Short mmCIF file of C-alpha atoms in Angstrom, two decimals:
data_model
loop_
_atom_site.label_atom_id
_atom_site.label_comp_id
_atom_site.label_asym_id
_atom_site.label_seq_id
_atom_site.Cartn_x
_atom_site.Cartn_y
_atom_site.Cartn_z
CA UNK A 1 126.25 139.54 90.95
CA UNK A 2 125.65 138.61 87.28
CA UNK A 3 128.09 140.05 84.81
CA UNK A 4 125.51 141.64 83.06
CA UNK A 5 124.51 143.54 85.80
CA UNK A 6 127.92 144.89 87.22
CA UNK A 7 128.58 148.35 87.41
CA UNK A 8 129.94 148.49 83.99
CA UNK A 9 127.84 151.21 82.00
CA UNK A 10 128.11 149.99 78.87
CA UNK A 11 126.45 146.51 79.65
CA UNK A 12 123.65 148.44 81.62
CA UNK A 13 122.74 150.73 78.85
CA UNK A 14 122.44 147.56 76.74
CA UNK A 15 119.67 146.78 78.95
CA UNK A 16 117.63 150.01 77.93
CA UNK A 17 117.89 149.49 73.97
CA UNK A 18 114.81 147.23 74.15
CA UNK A 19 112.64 149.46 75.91
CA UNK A 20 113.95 152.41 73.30
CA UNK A 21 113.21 149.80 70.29
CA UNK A 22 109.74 149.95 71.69
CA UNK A 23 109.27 153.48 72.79
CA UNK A 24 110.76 155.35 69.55
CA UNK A 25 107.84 154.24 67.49
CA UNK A 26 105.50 155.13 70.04
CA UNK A 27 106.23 158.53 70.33
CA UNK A 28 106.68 158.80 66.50
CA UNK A 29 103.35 157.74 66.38
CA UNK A 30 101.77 160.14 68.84
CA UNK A 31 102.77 162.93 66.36
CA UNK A 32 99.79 161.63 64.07
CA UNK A 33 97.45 160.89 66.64
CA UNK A 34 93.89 162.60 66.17
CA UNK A 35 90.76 162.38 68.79
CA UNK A 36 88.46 159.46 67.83
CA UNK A 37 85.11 159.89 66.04
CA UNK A 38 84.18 156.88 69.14
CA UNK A 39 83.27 158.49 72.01
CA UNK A 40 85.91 161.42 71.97
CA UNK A 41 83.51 163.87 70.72
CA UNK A 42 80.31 162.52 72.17
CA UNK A 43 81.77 163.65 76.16
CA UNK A 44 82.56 167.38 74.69
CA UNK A 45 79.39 167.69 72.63
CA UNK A 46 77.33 166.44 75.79
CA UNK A 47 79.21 168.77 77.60
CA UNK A 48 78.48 171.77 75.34
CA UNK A 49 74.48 170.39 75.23
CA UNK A 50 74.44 170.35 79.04
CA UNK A 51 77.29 172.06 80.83
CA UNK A 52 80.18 170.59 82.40
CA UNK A 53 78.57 168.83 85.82
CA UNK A 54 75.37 168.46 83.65
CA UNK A 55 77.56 166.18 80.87
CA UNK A 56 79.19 164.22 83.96
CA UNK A 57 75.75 163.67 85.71
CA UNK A 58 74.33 162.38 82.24
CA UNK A 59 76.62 160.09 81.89
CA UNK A 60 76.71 158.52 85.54
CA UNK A 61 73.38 158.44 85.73
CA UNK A 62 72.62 157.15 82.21
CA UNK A 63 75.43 154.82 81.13
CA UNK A 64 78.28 154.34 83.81
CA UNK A 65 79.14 154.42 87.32
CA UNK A 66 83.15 155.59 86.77
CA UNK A 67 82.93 158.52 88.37
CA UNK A 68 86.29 159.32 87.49
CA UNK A 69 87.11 158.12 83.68
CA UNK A 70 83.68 159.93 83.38
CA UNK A 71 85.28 163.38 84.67
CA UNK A 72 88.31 163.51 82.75
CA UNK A 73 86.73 162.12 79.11
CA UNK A 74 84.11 165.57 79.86
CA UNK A 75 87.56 166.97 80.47
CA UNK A 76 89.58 165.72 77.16
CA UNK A 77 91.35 168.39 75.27
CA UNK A 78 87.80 168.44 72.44
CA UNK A 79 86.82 170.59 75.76
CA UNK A 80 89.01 173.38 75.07
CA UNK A 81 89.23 173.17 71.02
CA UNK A 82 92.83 172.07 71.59
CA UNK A 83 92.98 169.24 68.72
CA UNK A 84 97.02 168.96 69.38
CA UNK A 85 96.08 167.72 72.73
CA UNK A 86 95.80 164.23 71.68
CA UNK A 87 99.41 164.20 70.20
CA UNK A 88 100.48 164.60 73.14
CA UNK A 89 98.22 162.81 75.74
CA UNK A 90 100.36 159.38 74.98
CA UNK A 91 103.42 161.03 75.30
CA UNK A 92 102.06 161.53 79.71
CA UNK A 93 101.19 158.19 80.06
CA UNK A 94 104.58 156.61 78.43
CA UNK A 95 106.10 158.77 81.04
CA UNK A 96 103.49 157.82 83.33
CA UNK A 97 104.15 154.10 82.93
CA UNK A 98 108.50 154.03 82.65
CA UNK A 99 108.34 156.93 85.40
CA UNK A 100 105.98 153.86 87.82
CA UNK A 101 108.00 151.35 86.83
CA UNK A 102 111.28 152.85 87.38
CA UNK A 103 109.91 154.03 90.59
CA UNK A 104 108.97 150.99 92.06
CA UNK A 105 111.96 148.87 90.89
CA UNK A 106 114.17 151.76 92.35
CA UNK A 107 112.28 151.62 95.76
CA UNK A 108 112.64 147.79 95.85
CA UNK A 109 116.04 147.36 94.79
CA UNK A 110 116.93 150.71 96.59
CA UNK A 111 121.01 149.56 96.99
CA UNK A 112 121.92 149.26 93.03
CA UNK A 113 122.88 152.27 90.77
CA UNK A 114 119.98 154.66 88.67
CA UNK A 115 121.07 152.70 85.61
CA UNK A 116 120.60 149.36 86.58
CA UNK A 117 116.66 150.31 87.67
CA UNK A 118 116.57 152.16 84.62
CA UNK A 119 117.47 149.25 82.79
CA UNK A 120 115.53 146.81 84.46
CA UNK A 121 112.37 149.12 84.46
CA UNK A 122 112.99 149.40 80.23
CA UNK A 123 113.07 145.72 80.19
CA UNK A 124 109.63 145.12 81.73
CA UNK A 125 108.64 148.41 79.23
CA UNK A 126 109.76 146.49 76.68
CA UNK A 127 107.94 143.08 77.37
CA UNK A 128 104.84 145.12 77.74
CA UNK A 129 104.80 146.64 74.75
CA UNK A 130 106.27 143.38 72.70
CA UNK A 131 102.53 141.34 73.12
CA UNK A 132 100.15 144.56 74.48
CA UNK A 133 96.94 143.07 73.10
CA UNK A 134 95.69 146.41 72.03
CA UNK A 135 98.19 149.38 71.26
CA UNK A 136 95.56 151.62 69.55
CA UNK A 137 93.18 150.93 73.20
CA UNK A 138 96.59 151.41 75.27
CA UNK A 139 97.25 154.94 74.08
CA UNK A 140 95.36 156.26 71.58
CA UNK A 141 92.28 156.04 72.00
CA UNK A 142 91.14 158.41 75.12
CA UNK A 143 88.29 156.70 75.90
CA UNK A 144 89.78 153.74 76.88
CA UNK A 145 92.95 154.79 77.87
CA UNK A 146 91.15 157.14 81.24
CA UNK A 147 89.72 153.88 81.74
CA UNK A 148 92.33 151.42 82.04
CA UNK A 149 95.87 152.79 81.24
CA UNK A 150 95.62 155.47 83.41
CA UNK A 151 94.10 153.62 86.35
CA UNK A 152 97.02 150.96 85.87
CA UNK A 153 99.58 154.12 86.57
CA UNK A 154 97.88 154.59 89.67
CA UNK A 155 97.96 151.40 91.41
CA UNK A 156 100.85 151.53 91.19
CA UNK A 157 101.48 154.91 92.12
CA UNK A 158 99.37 153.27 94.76
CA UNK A 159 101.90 150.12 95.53
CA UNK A 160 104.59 152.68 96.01
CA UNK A 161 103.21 154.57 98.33
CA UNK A 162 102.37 151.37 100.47
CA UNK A 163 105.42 150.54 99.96
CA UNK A 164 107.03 153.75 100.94
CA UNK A 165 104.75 154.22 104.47
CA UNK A 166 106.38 150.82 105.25
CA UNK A 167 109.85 152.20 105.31
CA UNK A 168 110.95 152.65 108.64
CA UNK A 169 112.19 156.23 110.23
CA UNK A 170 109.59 158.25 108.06
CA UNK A 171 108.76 162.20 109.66
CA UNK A 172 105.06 161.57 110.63
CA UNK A 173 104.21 164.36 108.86
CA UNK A 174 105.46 162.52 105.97
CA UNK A 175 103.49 159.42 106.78
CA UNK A 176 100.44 161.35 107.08
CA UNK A 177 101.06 162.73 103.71
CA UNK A 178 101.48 159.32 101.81
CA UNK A 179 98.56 158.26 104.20
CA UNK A 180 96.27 160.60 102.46
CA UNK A 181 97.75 160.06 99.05
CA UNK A 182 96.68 155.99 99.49
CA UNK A 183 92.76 157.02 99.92
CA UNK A 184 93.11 159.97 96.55
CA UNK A 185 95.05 156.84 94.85
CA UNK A 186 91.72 154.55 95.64
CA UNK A 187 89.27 156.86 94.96
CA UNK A 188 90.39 157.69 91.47
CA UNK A 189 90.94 153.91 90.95
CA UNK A 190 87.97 152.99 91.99
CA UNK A 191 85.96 155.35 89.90
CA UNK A 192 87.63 153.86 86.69
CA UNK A 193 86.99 150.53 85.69
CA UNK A 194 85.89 147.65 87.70
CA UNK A 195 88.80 145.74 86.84
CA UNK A 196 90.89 147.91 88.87
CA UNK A 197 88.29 148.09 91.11
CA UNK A 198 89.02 144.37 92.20
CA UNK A 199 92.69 144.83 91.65
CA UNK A 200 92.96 147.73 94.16
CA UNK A 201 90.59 145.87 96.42
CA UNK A 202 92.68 142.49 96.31
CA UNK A 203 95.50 144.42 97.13
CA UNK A 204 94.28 146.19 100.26
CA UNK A 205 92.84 142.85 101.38
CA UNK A 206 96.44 141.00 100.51
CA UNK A 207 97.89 143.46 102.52
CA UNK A 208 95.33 143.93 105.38
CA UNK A 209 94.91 139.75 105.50
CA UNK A 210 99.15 139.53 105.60
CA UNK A 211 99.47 141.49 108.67
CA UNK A 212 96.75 139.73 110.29
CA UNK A 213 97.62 136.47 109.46
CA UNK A 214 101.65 136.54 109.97
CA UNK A 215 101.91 139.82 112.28
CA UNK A 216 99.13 139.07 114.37
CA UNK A 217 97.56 142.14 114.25
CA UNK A 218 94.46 144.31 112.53
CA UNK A 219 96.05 147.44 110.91
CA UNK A 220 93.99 150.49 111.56
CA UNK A 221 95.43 151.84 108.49
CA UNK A 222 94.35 149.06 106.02
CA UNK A 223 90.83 148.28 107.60
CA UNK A 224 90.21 152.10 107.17
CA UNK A 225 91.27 152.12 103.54
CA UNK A 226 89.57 148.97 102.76
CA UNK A 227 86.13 150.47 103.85
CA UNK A 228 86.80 153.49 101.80
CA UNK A 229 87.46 151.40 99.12
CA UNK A 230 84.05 149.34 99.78
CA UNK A 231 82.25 153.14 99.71
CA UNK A 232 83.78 154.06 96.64
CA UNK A 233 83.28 151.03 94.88
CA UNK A 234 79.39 150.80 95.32
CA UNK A 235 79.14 154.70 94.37
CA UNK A 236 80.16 153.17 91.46
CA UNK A 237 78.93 149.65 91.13
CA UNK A 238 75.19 150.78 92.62
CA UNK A 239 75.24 153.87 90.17
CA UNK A 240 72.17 153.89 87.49
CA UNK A 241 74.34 153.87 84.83
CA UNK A 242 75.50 150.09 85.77
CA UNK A 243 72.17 148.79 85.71
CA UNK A 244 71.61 150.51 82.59
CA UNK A 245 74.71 148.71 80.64
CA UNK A 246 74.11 145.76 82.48
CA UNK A 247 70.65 145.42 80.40
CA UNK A 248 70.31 143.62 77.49
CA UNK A 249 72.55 140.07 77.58
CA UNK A 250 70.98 136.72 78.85
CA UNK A 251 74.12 136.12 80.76
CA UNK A 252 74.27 139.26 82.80
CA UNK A 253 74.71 139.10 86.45
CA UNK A 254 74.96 135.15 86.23
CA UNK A 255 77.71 134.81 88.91
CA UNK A 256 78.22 131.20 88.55
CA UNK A 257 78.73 131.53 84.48
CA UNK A 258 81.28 134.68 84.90
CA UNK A 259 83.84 132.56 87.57
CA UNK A 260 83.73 129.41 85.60
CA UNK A 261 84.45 131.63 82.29
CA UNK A 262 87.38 133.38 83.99
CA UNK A 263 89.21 130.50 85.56
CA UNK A 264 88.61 128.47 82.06
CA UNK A 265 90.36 131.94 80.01
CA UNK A 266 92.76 132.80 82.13
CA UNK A 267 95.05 129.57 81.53
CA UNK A 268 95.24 130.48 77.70
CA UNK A 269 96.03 133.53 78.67
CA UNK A 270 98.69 132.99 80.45
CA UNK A 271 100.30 129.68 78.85
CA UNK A 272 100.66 132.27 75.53
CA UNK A 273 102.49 134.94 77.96
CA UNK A 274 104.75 132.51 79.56
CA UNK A 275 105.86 130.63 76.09
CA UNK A 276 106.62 133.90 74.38
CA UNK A 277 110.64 133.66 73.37
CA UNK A 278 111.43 136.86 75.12
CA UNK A 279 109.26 136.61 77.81
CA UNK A 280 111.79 133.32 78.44
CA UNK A 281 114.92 135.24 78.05
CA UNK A 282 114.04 138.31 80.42
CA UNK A 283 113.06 135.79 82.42
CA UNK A 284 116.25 133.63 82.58
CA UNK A 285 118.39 137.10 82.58
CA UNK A 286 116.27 138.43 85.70
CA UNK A 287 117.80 134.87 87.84
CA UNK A 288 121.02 136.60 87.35
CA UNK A 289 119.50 139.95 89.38
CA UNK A 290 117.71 138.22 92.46
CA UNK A 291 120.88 137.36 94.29
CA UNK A 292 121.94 140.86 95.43
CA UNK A 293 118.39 141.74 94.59
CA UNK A 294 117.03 139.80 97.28
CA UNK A 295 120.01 139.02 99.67
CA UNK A 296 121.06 141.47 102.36
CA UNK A 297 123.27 139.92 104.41
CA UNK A 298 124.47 135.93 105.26
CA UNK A 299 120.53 135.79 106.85
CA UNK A 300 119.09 138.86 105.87
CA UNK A 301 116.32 139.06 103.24
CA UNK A 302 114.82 142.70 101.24
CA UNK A 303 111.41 142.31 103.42
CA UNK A 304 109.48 142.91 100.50
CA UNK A 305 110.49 139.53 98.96
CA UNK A 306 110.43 137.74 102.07
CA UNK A 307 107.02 136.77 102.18
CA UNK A 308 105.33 132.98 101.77
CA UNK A 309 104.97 132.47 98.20
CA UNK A 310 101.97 130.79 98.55
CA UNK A 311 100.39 133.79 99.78
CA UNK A 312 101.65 136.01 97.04
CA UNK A 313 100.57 133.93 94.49
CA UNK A 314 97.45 133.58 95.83
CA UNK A 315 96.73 137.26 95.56
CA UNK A 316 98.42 137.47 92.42
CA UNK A 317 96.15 135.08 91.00
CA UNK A 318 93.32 137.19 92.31
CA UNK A 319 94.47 140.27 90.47
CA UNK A 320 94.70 138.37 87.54
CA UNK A 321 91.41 136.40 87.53
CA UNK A 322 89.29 139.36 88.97
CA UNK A 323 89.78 141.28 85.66
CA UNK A 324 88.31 138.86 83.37
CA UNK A 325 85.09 138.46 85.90
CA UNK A 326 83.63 141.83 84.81
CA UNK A 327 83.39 141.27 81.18
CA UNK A 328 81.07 137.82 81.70
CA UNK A 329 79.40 138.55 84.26
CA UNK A 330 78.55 142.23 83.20
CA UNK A 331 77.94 141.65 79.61
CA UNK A 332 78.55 137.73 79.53
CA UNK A 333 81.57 137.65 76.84
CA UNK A 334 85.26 137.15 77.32
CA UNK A 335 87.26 140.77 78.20
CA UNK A 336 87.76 143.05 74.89
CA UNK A 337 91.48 143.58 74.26
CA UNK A 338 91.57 146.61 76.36
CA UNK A 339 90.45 144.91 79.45
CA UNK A 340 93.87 141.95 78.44
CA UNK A 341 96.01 145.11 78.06
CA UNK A 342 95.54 145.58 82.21
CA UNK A 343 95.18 141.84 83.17
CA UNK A 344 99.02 141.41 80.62
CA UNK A 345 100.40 144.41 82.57
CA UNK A 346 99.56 143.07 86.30
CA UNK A 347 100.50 140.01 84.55
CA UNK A 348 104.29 140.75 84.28
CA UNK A 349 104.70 142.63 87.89
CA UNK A 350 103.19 139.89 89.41
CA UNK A 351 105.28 137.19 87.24
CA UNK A 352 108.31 138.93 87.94
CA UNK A 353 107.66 139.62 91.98
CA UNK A 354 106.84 136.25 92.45
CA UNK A 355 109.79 134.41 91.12
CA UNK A 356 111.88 136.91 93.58
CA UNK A 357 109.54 135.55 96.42
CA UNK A 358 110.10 132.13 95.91
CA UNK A 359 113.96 132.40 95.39
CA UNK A 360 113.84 134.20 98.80
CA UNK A 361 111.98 131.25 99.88
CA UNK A 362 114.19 128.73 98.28
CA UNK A 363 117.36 130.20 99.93
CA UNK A 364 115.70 130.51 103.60
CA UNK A 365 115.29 127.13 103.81
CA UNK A 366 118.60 126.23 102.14
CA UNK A 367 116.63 124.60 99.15
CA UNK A 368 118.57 126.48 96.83
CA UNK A 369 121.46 129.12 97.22
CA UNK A 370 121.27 132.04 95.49
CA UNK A 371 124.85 132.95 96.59
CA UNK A 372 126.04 130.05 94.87
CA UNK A 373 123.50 131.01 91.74
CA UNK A 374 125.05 129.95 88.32
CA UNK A 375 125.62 132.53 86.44
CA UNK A 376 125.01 132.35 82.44
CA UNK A 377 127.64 131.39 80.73
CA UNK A 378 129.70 133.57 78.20
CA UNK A 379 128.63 131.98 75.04
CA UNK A 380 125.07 132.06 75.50
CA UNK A 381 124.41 135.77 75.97
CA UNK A 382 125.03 136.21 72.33
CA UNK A 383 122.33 133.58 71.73
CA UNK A 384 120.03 134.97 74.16
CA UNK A 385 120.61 138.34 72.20
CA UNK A 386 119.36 136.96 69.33
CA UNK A 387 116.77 135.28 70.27
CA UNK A 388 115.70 139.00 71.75
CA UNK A 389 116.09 140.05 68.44
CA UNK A 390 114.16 137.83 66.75
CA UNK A 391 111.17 137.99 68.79
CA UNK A 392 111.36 141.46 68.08
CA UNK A 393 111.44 141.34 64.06
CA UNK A 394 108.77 138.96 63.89
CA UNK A 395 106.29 140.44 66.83
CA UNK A 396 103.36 141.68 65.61
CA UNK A 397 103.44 144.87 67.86
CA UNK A 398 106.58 145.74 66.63
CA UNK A 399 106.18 145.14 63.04
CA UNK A 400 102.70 147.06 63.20
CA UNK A 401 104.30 150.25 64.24
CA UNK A 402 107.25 150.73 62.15
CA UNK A 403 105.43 149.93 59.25
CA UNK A 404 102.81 152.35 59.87
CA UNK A 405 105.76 154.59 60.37
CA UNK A 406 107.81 153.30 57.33
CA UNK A 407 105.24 153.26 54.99
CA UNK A 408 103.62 156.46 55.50
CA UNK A 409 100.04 154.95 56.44
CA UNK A 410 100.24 157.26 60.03
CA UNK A 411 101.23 160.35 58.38
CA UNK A 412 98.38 159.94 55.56
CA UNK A 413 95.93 159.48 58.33
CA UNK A 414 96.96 162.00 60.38
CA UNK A 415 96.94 164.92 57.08
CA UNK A 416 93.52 163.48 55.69
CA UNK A 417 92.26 163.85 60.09
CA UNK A 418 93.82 167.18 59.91
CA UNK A 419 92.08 167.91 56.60
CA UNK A 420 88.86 166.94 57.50
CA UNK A 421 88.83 168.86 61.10
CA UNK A 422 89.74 172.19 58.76
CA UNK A 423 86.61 171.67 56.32
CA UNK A 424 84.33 170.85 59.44
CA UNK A 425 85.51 174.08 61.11
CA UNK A 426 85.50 176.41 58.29
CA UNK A 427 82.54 175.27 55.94
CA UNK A 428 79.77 177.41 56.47
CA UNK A 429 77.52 174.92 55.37
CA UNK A 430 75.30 173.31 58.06
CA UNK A 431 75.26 169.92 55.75
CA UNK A 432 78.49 168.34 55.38
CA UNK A 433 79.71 164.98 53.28
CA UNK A 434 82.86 163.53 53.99
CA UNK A 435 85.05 160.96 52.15
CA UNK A 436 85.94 157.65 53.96
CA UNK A 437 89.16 158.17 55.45
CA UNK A 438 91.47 155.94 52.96
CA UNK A 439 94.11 155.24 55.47
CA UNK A 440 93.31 153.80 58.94
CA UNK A 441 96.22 152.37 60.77
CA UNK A 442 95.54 149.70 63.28
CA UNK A 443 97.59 151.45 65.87
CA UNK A 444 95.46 154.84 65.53
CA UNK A 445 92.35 154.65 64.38
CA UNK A 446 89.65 152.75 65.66
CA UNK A 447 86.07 153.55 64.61
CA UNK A 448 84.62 156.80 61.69
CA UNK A 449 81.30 157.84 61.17
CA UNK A 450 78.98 156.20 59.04
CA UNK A 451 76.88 156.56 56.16
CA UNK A 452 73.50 157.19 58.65
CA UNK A 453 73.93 160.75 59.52
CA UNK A 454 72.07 159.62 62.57
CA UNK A 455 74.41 157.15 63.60
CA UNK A 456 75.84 158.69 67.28
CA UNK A 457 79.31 159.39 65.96
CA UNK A 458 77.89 161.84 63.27
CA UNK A 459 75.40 163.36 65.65
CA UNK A 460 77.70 164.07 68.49
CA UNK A 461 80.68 165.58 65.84
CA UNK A 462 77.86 167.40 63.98
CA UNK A 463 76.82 168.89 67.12
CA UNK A 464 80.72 169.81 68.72
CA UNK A 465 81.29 171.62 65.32
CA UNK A 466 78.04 173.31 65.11
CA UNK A 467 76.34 170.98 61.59
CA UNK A 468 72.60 170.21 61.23
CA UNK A 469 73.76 166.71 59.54
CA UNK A 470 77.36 164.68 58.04
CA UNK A 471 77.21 162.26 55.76
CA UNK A 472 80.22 159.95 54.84
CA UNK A 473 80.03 159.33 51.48
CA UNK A 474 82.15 159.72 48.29
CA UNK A 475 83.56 162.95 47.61
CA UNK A 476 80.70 165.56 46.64
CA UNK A 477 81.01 169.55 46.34
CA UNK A 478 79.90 171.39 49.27
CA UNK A 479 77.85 174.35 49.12
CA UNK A 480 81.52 176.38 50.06
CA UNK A 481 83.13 175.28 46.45
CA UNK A 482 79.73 176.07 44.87
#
């Protein structure tokens, strides 16, 4: 084993300060998060306008199939006046993200100690976080956090339970349980976004087409869920919404255009992933992990890494390349840095799971011996330390949210937010104007109202709070300081 993975604590909780470098600001910056004028209050105010199924219905039928993003934005925490709910929304999906990833490191590296998953787990954290295109679209923002963040939790929620079903000597009761759990797991996916759509999809087809292929057999299990994922994906797909935001771009539905596009994007995608200095270091440090990671005996492999590579990569690139179709062929422009937020995190798990897969190959065939793996030398940890270090000083993710922090910029936001929600709750007038909010950090805030009192971000927050009209526009009496 690598020294730096040896049962010594102290150099195992050295591989959890990156992920805490990362996650410290984060949750700092949950305490001054506020729901958006975009879309936040729109769901309630529909809701309020038209009752709870009547608000879901309107907006399935009249702007999008996602059956299930669409139920829990009507559900957001506008629903029950409970403003405080969006501090701590982000603080359930970090869980829900370190929580899946220590999960599924844990269940396939089952034979090493809680802190050495933990560790490993904060370092793929910490790599997501590092180049996230999209922070504010990750977490704080709700709207497109039920659409992509928390449908990336539950694949793979959804990979661990495959996972786990696999595992021989299971109760069948048990079984059945995680059984069920796999269809819930695709339904909610499914009725999300329709990049995880095709990642889910892929998935059930990777694993369907493996057993076929190699085990020489149809599993009941997989053809079952792969045609409740086909139902489930054209309730969504075929919905009246689609159509609807599939209107009004001379490239829509031009299936030719959209795979061209997204095999010509993903490459500078990925060559600006793979080049990133830390990216390179985890990388290099992780070859120190895959020989007891992977190894089980003199010929025994962990079966989950002894697969054909070729195969793996094949669906991996399939995850990856499926996400960017959507965006051109639904609206005919390259994916919005929400949509690179899920395509960067299946990205890394499929990076990371690969290079295991083709060590396990490597050693098989005696190509390369990962008993005999060199380990890194002495000297050069330090170095690789640093370069860790420097990556993080200069990475724009980084320095964006401790000097929001540092400089105050979140907490002024969050008091003028908190200020404004008081005057639009207690004014009794049924006219309101509004300053411009003077501090809007990139990591929080996204989109205000505008000038137009028609525009739909004043209508829909005039109508939650009850106003005939809001205007944003220098600082004016109102009719309460009259």
């Amino acid at each position: 084993m690598h020294p730096l993975f040896q049962k010594t604590h102290w150099q195992n909780l050295l591989l959890i300060i990156p992920g805490l470098l990362m996650l410290s600001p984060l949750m700092a910056l949950a305490l001054y998060n506020h729901a958006s004028a975009a879309d936040d209050y729109c769901h309630i105010d529909t809701v309020f306008k038209y009752g709870w199924m009547g608000g879901i219905k309107a907006y399935y039928t009249g702007w999008s199939g996602r059956y299930f993003s669409i139920f829990l934005n009507h559900s957001n925490p506008l629903l029950f006046h409970w403003f405080a709910g969006f501090k701590w929304l982000p603080f359930f999906l970090y869980t829900g993200i370190i929580a899946s990833f220590f999960w599924l490191v844990r269940t396939l590296n089952p034979d090493k100690k809680t802190l050495v998953n933990l560790g490993i787990a904060s370092l793929l954290f910490y790599l997501l976080i590092l180049r996230l295109p999209s922070i504010l679209e990750a977490f704080f923002w709700t709207a497109a956090v039920v659409n992509y963040t928390v449908p990336n939790i539950l694949t793979l929620l959804w990979i661990l339970v495959a996972i786990k079903r696999e595992t021989p000597g299971r109760p069948p009761l048990v079984v059945k349980g995680l059984n069920l759990l796999a269809f819930l797991l695709v339904f909610a996916i499914n009725g999300t976004s329709e990049n995880n759509v095709f990642v889910i999809m892929i998935l059930i087809i990777g694993w369907l087409g493996y057993r076929l292929v190699w085990s020489r057999k149809l599993d009941p299990f997989y053809l079952s869920l792969l045609i409740w994922g086909i139902v489930t994906a054209l309730f969504s797909f075929l919905s009246v919404g689609n159509a609807v935001r599939f209107e009004g771009n001379p490239q829509s539905r031009n299936f030719l255009f959209a795979f061209i596009e997204s095999f010509k994007f993903a490459p500078k995608l990925l060559f600006g992933w793979i080049t990133n200095p830390s990216f390179l270091v985890i990388t290099l440090l992780s070859l120190g992990l895959f020989p007891s990671f992977l190894k089980k005996g003199t010929d025994s492999y962990n079966a989950f890494f002894n697969i054909n590579p070729f195969y793996t990569m094949l669906v991996t690139t399939g995850v990856v390349v499926s996400q960017i179709f959507p965006s051109y062929y639904g609206i005919g422009v390259y994916p919005t840095p929400r949509v690179i937020n899920c395509i960067y995190f299946f990205f890394l798990w499929g990076w990371f799971y690969n290079l295991g897969v083709v060590l396990c190959y490597l050693d098989k065939r005696k190509l390369l011996r990962l008993t005999t793996f060199p380990r890194i030398p002495f000297l050069l940890k330090p170095l690789l330390c640093l370069v860790l270090l420097w990556d993080f000083y200069h990475a724009e993710n980084s320095r964006l949210m401790y000097r929001e922090l540092l400089t105050g910029e979140a907490a002024a936001y969050s008091e003028e937010m908190t200020e404004r929600t008081r005057l639009l709750m207690t004014s009794p007038s049924d006219t309101l104007y509004l300053a411009p909010l003077r501090h809007q950090p990139q990591t929080l805030f996204l989109e205000d109202m505008k000038a137009d009192p028609g525009h739909l971000w004043n209508r829909c927050i005039a109508g939650y709070f009850g106003k005939k009209a809001i205007y944003i526009a220098e600082p004016r009496r109102n009719d309460q300081d009259d």
